[in-house]
Amino acid sequence: MGTKIIGTGCYTPERVLTNHDLEKMVDTSDEWIRTRTGIEERHIAADGESASDMAYPACIRALEASGTSPDEIGMIIVATVCPDYPFPSTACVLQRKLKVSPGAICLDMQAACSGFIYALDIVNSMVKTHPSLKKALVVGVEKITMLTDWEDRNTCVLFGDGAGAVVLEARRDSQDGGGIVASKLSADGNFTDILMVKAGGSAMPLTKEVMDQRLQYIRMEGQEVFKQAVNAMVGACKEVLQEAGVTSSEIRWLIPHQANRRIIEAVGKRLNLTEENVFINVSRYGNTSAASIAIALDEIARGGKVERGEYLLLTAFGAGLTWGATLLRW
Ligand code: ACO
């Protein structure tokens, strides 16, 4: 018993900010950004565009791709660090926008850039204890540029906005054998300080003084995050492969969280994968946090880049630190 992805969708905002645009905003260069990160451009949400506004078209596309009507959806889970409101959840806002029937389970979850694979695993586990749960929407969405300090060249070149969604269907018999095969999730709160937004929560409410110090924005020790990220993702990937009895040579696509091309390539190399098997789209979107793997999945599915029965290995890391890996059979 488990779940299978039966439809995908994504959305990115219209406005594109290129590296050359950033050259006019901070002391940086297209060359520095491309060589250190692999990023060339990113999409930026409009001022009034909320997380649920971006998630909505991604969900509609996933519903259409899977031939699912909103009243079949028994659960919506939204992975985000940029909810529409402190409460109610963005999942409840989406439920109303999508006209998903009252009675569905709706919640947001926060595991930063690992949020989407955390959410997949939660639904995959919940179908086992909720027999009436047949189909769920799993969404990764971020308006991360609202947490971006546009005066800090160390971070403002890295991020972009967007949304991705999948419809997961409960599989109570083997059918075509596809679905979530194995998953490993982890966190280590000893590293909260190396990547965080200090202000805006209950620990440090927003005041003028706090905002003058720009503490409402992302602060990151880039090199430390880099080091932790590679080790964590490689370790999680090896664990799920071992648990499933699958070798890396059987993986059609490694789909890592798209934070930095160098991190992605290092992970692929340490898993003995060639570049034909490592999916990279960070050049066009930057780091869209919880949305990145969901957007990548949609590009792979819509681009006809995966055949039924092939293995996809998703892996992510993010603030917390959180990390994990999920092995899917398409
Ligand atoms: N343009 C030009 N120079 C820059 C820029 C920039 N945008 N940013 C930093 N520099 C400078 C630094 O000031 C430094 O200069 P100095 O040597 O004179 O002090 C120099 O470039 C080197 O800086 P490093 O930080 O050592 O650069 P590094 O090669 O480590 O690359 C980067 C930085 C890209 C941030 C890298 O460390 C990285 O990708 N880390 C991982 C970040 C990440 O993936 N975060 C994702 C998690 S996000 C989440 O969970 C929400």
XYZ file of C-alpha atoms and ligand atoms in Angstrom:
381
model
C 0.000 0.000 0.000
C 1.359 3.421 -0.907
C 0.977 6.337 -3.276
C 1.775 7.171 -6.844
C 2.129 10.511 -8.646
C -0.570 10.603 -11.321
C -0.272 14.237 -12.433
C 2.071 17.215 -12.119
C 1.864 20.958 -12.640
C 3.926 24.060 -12.071
C 3.754 27.827 -12.280
C 6.382 30.525 -12.274
C 5.640 34.252 -12.176
C 5.868 36.314 -15.327
C 8.621 38.702 -14.237
C 12.144 37.458 -14.924
C 15.174 38.955 -13.181
C 18.443 38.202 -14.968
C 21.967 38.267 -13.606
C 22.514 41.396 -15.681
C 19.573 43.047 -13.905
C 21.217 42.141 -10.575
C 24.471 43.754 -11.705
C 22.591 47.052 -11.541
C 21.298 46.367 -8.016
C 24.334 45.040 -6.072
C 28.097 44.669 -6.552
C 28.017 41.407 -8.504
C 28.509 40.101 -12.020
C 26.811 37.661 -14.336
C 30.118 35.778 -14.509
C 30.382 35.405 -10.689
C 26.798 34.212 -10.333
C 26.999 31.752 -13.223
C 30.310 30.214 -12.222
C 29.544 29.991 -8.459
C 25.894 28.936 -8.691
C 24.878 28.045 -12.271
C 21.998 30.535 -12.024
C 21.268 32.806 -15.006
C 17.798 34.125 -14.211
C 14.955 33.708 -11.751
C 11.233 34.526 -11.643
C 9.920 37.114 -9.196
C 6.338 37.214 -7.953
C 4.365 40.413 -8.448
C 3.752 42.572 -5.376
C 0.234 41.344 -4.681
C 0.872 37.759 -5.776
C 0.627 35.393 -2.804
C 1.770 31.805 -2.299
C -1.755 30.518 -2.933
C -2.012 32.643 -6.097
C 1.048 30.830 -7.448
C 0.025 27.421 -6.118
C -3.435 27.641 -7.688
C -2.419 27.365 -11.388
C 0.144 24.680 -10.510
C -2.617 22.651 -8.809
C -5.065 23.158 -11.677
C -2.444 21.827 -14.102
C -1.729 18.806 -11.874
C -5.458 18.080 -11.530
C -5.946 18.318 -15.307
C -2.905 16.170 -16.054
C -4.216 13.454 -13.740
C -7.845 13.702 -14.838
C -8.855 14.473 -11.250
C -11.716 16.729 -10.253
C -11.298 18.856 -7.117
C -14.023 16.935 -5.269
C -11.887 13.783 -5.442
C -9.122 15.446 -3.388
C -9.085 14.262 0.233
C -6.001 16.146 1.378
C -3.979 19.248 0.504
C -0.543 19.706 1.979
C 1.425 22.840 1.173
C 5.156 22.960 1.794
C 6.214 26.588 2.149
C 8.123 29.082 4.270
C 6.035 31.894 2.739
C 2.430 31.150 3.698
C -0.289 33.607 2.698
C -0.960 34.308 6.409
C 0.339 33.173 9.829
C -3.066 31.454 9.907
C -5.219 30.014 8.423
C -3.007 27.689 6.438
C -2.310 28.287 2.765
C -3.715 24.787 2.224
C -7.110 25.965 3.533
C -6.951 29.064 1.325
C -6.183 26.811 -1.648
C -8.991 24.450 -0.699
C -11.431 27.330 -1.088
C -9.867 28.595 -4.346
C -9.804 25.120 -5.895
C -13.292 24.254 -4.614
C -12.001 21.118 -2.913
C -14.823 19.623 -0.824
C -15.158 20.507 2.857
C -13.906 17.605 4.942
C -10.563 17.318 3.161
C -7.474 17.333 5.393
C -5.579 20.595 4.837
C -2.299 21.658 6.370
C 0.916 23.561 5.687
C 4.262 22.157 6.568
C 7.578 23.851 7.049
C 10.817 22.052 6.355
C 12.312 24.872 4.253
C 13.778 23.595 0.985
C 13.130 19.970 2.027
C 9.419 20.687 2.461
C 8.189 19.012 -0.710
C 9.776 15.628 -0.033
C 8.698 15.827 3.614
C 5.135 16.445 2.375
C 5.246 13.526 -0.075
C 6.290 11.204 2.729
C 3.561 12.463 5.074
C 0.832 11.755 2.516
C 2.372 8.399 1.663
C 2.204 7.471 5.360
C -1.261 8.923 5.938
C -2.962 6.854 3.250
C -2.087 3.817 5.366
C -4.081 5.076 8.365
C -6.856 6.883 6.448
C -8.463 4.305 4.152
C -10.886 6.900 2.776
C -7.989 9.049 1.525
C -7.781 8.307 -2.190
C -6.133 11.354 -3.759
C -4.089 14.225 -2.362
C -2.535 17.412 -3.678
C 1.060 17.933 -2.587
C 2.275 21.455 -3.255
C 5.643 23.196 -2.948
C 5.379 26.964 -3.280
C 7.533 29.918 -2.307
C 7.505 33.670 -2.557
C 11.026 33.457 -1.174
C 11.993 36.805 -2.679
C 9.900 38.468 0.046
C 12.519 37.153 2.498
C 15.419 38.192 0.265
C 17.638 41.098 1.233
C 18.126 42.904 -2.074
C 21.116 44.749 -0.575
C 22.986 41.517 0.345
C 24.885 40.176 -2.660
C 25.718 36.978 -0.753
C 22.092 35.839 -0.880
C 19.980 37.989 -3.231
C 21.440 36.379 -6.342
C 20.357 32.900 -5.258
C 16.579 32.837 -4.940
C 13.464 32.843 -7.107
C 9.701 32.346 -6.737
C 7.440 29.599 -8.061
C 5.144 26.686 -7.377
C 4.861 23.022 -8.230
C 2.175 20.481 -7.430
C 1.466 16.795 -7.828
C -1.632 14.662 -7.417
C -0.833 11.569 -5.372
C -3.147 8.588 -5.619
C -3.394 5.871 -2.988
C -2.497 2.483 -4.360
C -3.968 -0.347 -2.348
C -2.788 -3.069 -4.704
C 0.303 -3.379 -6.861
C -1.375 -2.265 -10.176
C 1.489 -1.067 -12.398
C 4.026 -1.233 -9.571
C 4.752 2.504 -9.592
C 4.841 4.807 -6.595
C 6.933 5.896 -3.654
C 9.372 3.054 -3.034
C 11.437 4.342 -0.120
C 12.018 7.556 1.763
C 14.447 8.925 4.326
C 13.887 12.224 6.138
C 16.192 13.871 8.659
C 16.930 17.093 10.501
C 19.614 18.498 12.780
C 18.542 21.531 14.785
C 22.110 22.142 15.908
C 22.534 23.968 12.612
C 19.618 26.406 12.881
C 22.011 29.362 12.934
C 23.759 28.778 9.609
C 20.658 29.453 7.533
C 17.762 31.412 8.951
C 15.389 34.345 8.953
C 15.777 35.663 12.490
C 12.864 38.068 12.758
C 9.180 37.882 12.036
C 8.193 35.027 14.342
C 7.432 34.881 18.068
C 11.127 34.795 19.059
C 11.799 38.145 17.420
C 8.682 40.021 16.380
C 9.063 42.657 13.702
C 9.877 46.063 15.171
C 11.395 49.108 13.552
C 14.699 48.381 15.292
C 14.755 44.792 14.039
C 13.879 45.873 10.521
C 16.568 48.576 10.531
C 19.031 45.734 11.143
C 17.441 43.857 8.207
C 16.861 40.783 10.381
C 13.618 39.975 8.547
C 15.701 38.614 5.672
C 17.591 35.384 4.932
C 21.055 35.125 6.468
C 23.280 32.248 5.453
C 26.778 30.897 6.007
C 27.060 29.772 2.404
C 30.157 27.616 2.590
C 28.985 25.745 5.687
C 25.575 25.096 4.101
C 27.322 23.884 0.950
C 29.422 21.368 2.869
C 26.522 20.040 4.940
C 24.235 19.857 1.905
C 26.427 17.578 -0.175
C 27.132 15.130 2.649
C 23.509 15.050 3.816
C 21.961 14.476 0.386
C 24.495 11.821 -0.621
C 23.953 9.971 2.679
C 20.152 10.051 2.376
C 20.256 8.898 -1.256
C 22.513 5.975 -0.399
C 20.196 4.956 2.439
C 17.046 4.857 0.305
C 18.811 3.028 -2.507
C 20.079 0.440 -0.060
C 16.677 0.055 1.588
C 15.025 -0.456 -1.802
C 17.754 -2.732 -3.146
C 18.201 -0.409 -6.147
C 21.612 0.626 -7.508
C 22.464 4.115 -8.727
C 22.944 2.716 -12.245
C 19.178 2.018 -12.295
C 18.259 5.669 -11.641
C 16.806 7.488 -14.663
C 16.901 10.896 -12.976
C 18.423 12.214 -9.819
C 16.268 15.268 -9.037
C 18.082 17.286 -6.394
C 16.807 20.459 -4.770
C 17.962 23.183 -7.156
C 20.080 25.473 -4.986
C 23.424 25.535 -6.705
C 24.777 23.745 -9.780
C 28.042 22.908 -8.008
C 26.178 21.219 -5.135
C 24.026 19.241 -7.584
C 27.038 18.118 -9.608
C 28.950 17.122 -6.475
C 26.015 14.978 -5.304
C 25.645 13.354 -8.738
C 29.353 12.596 -8.890
C 29.434 11.025 -5.442
C 26.512 8.795 -6.431
C 28.416 7.764 -9.602
C 25.760 9.272 -11.868
C 26.544 10.770 -15.263
C 25.201 14.194 -16.255
C 22.529 12.541 -18.446
C 20.958 11.268 -15.227
C 21.111 14.433 -13.110
C 18.288 16.909 -13.677
C 19.336 20.557 -13.504
C 17.153 23.596 -14.184
C 18.630 25.980 -11.590
C 19.885 28.250 -14.390
C 16.292 29.346 -15.166
C 14.730 29.521 -11.721
C 17.402 29.935 -9.047
C 16.608 28.387 -5.688
C 12.823 28.208 -5.326
C 13.104 26.395 -1.973
C 10.198 23.953 -1.423
C 8.990 24.447 -5.008
C 12.161 23.374 -6.773
C 11.720 19.591 -6.885
C 8.031 19.905 -7.739
C 8.844 22.229 -10.665
C 11.555 19.838 -11.851
C 9.165 16.871 -11.658
C 6.650 18.720 -13.823
C 9.304 19.581 -16.415
C 10.371 15.945 -16.559
C 6.813 14.604 -16.782
C 5.557 17.126 -19.346
C 8.761 16.928 -21.356
C 8.254 13.155 -21.761
C 11.634 12.614 -20.113
C 10.563 9.621 -18.010
C 8.992 6.291 -18.946
C 6.716 4.148 -16.839
C 8.707 1.878 -14.526
C 11.804 4.111 -14.406
C 13.273 5.223 -11.074
C 13.487 8.854 -9.972
C 15.564 9.745 -6.931
C 14.551 13.035 -5.293
C 16.805 14.645 -2.710
C 16.671 17.915 -0.819
C 18.234 19.907 1.982
C 17.343 23.178 3.582
C 17.209 25.325 6.663
C 16.847 23.494 9.939
C 18.940 21.830 8.771
C 16.518 19.419 7.140
C 17.263 16.921 4.409
C 16.125 13.696 2.869
C 15.660 11.522 -0.184
C 12.702 9.791 -1.838
C 12.865 7.009 -4.394
C 9.949 6.931 -6.846
C 9.036 4.425 -9.516
C 7.215 6.240 -12.313
N 28.837 38.601 -6.419
C 30.158 38.811 -6.317
N 30.878 38.414 -5.258
C 30.238 37.782 -4.272
C 28.852 37.544 -4.310
C 28.154 37.980 -5.435
N 26.829 37.800 -5.579
N 28.488 36.889 -3.188
C 29.605 36.715 -2.465
N 30.655 37.259 -3.123
C 32.042 37.318 -2.701
C 32.200 37.194 -1.208
O 32.019 38.453 -0.587
C 33.604 36.707 -1.093
O 34.472 37.803 -1.250
P 35.813 37.931 -0.372
O 36.617 36.730 -0.730
O 36.371 39.223 -0.828
O 35.328 37.904 1.043
C 33.766 35.823 -2.330
O 32.719 36.196 -3.235
C 33.654 34.350 -2.062
O 32.517 34.125 -1.244
P 32.131 32.702 -0.767
O 30.958 32.779 0.145
O 33.349 32.000 -0.288
O 31.677 32.046 -2.162
P 31.327 30.558 -2.448
O 32.162 30.037 -3.522
O 31.170 29.745 -1.191
O 29.862 30.713 -3.064
C 27.572 30.473 -2.423
C 28.830 31.297 -2.299
C 27.125 30.490 -3.868
C 26.476 31.097 -1.554
C 27.832 29.021 -2.004
O 28.491 28.995 -0.768
C 26.577 28.208 -1.892
O 25.887 27.956 -2.864
N 26.249 27.733 -0.673
C 25.028 26.978 -0.465
C 23.888 27.882 -0.392
C 22.605 27.148 -0.544
O 22.517 26.249 -1.336
N 21.595 27.500 0.194
C 20.362 26.819 -0.005
C 19.560 26.705 1.146
S 18.319 27.908 1.079
C 17.027 27.412 2.053
O 17.004 26.392 2.677
C 15.870 28.393 2.161
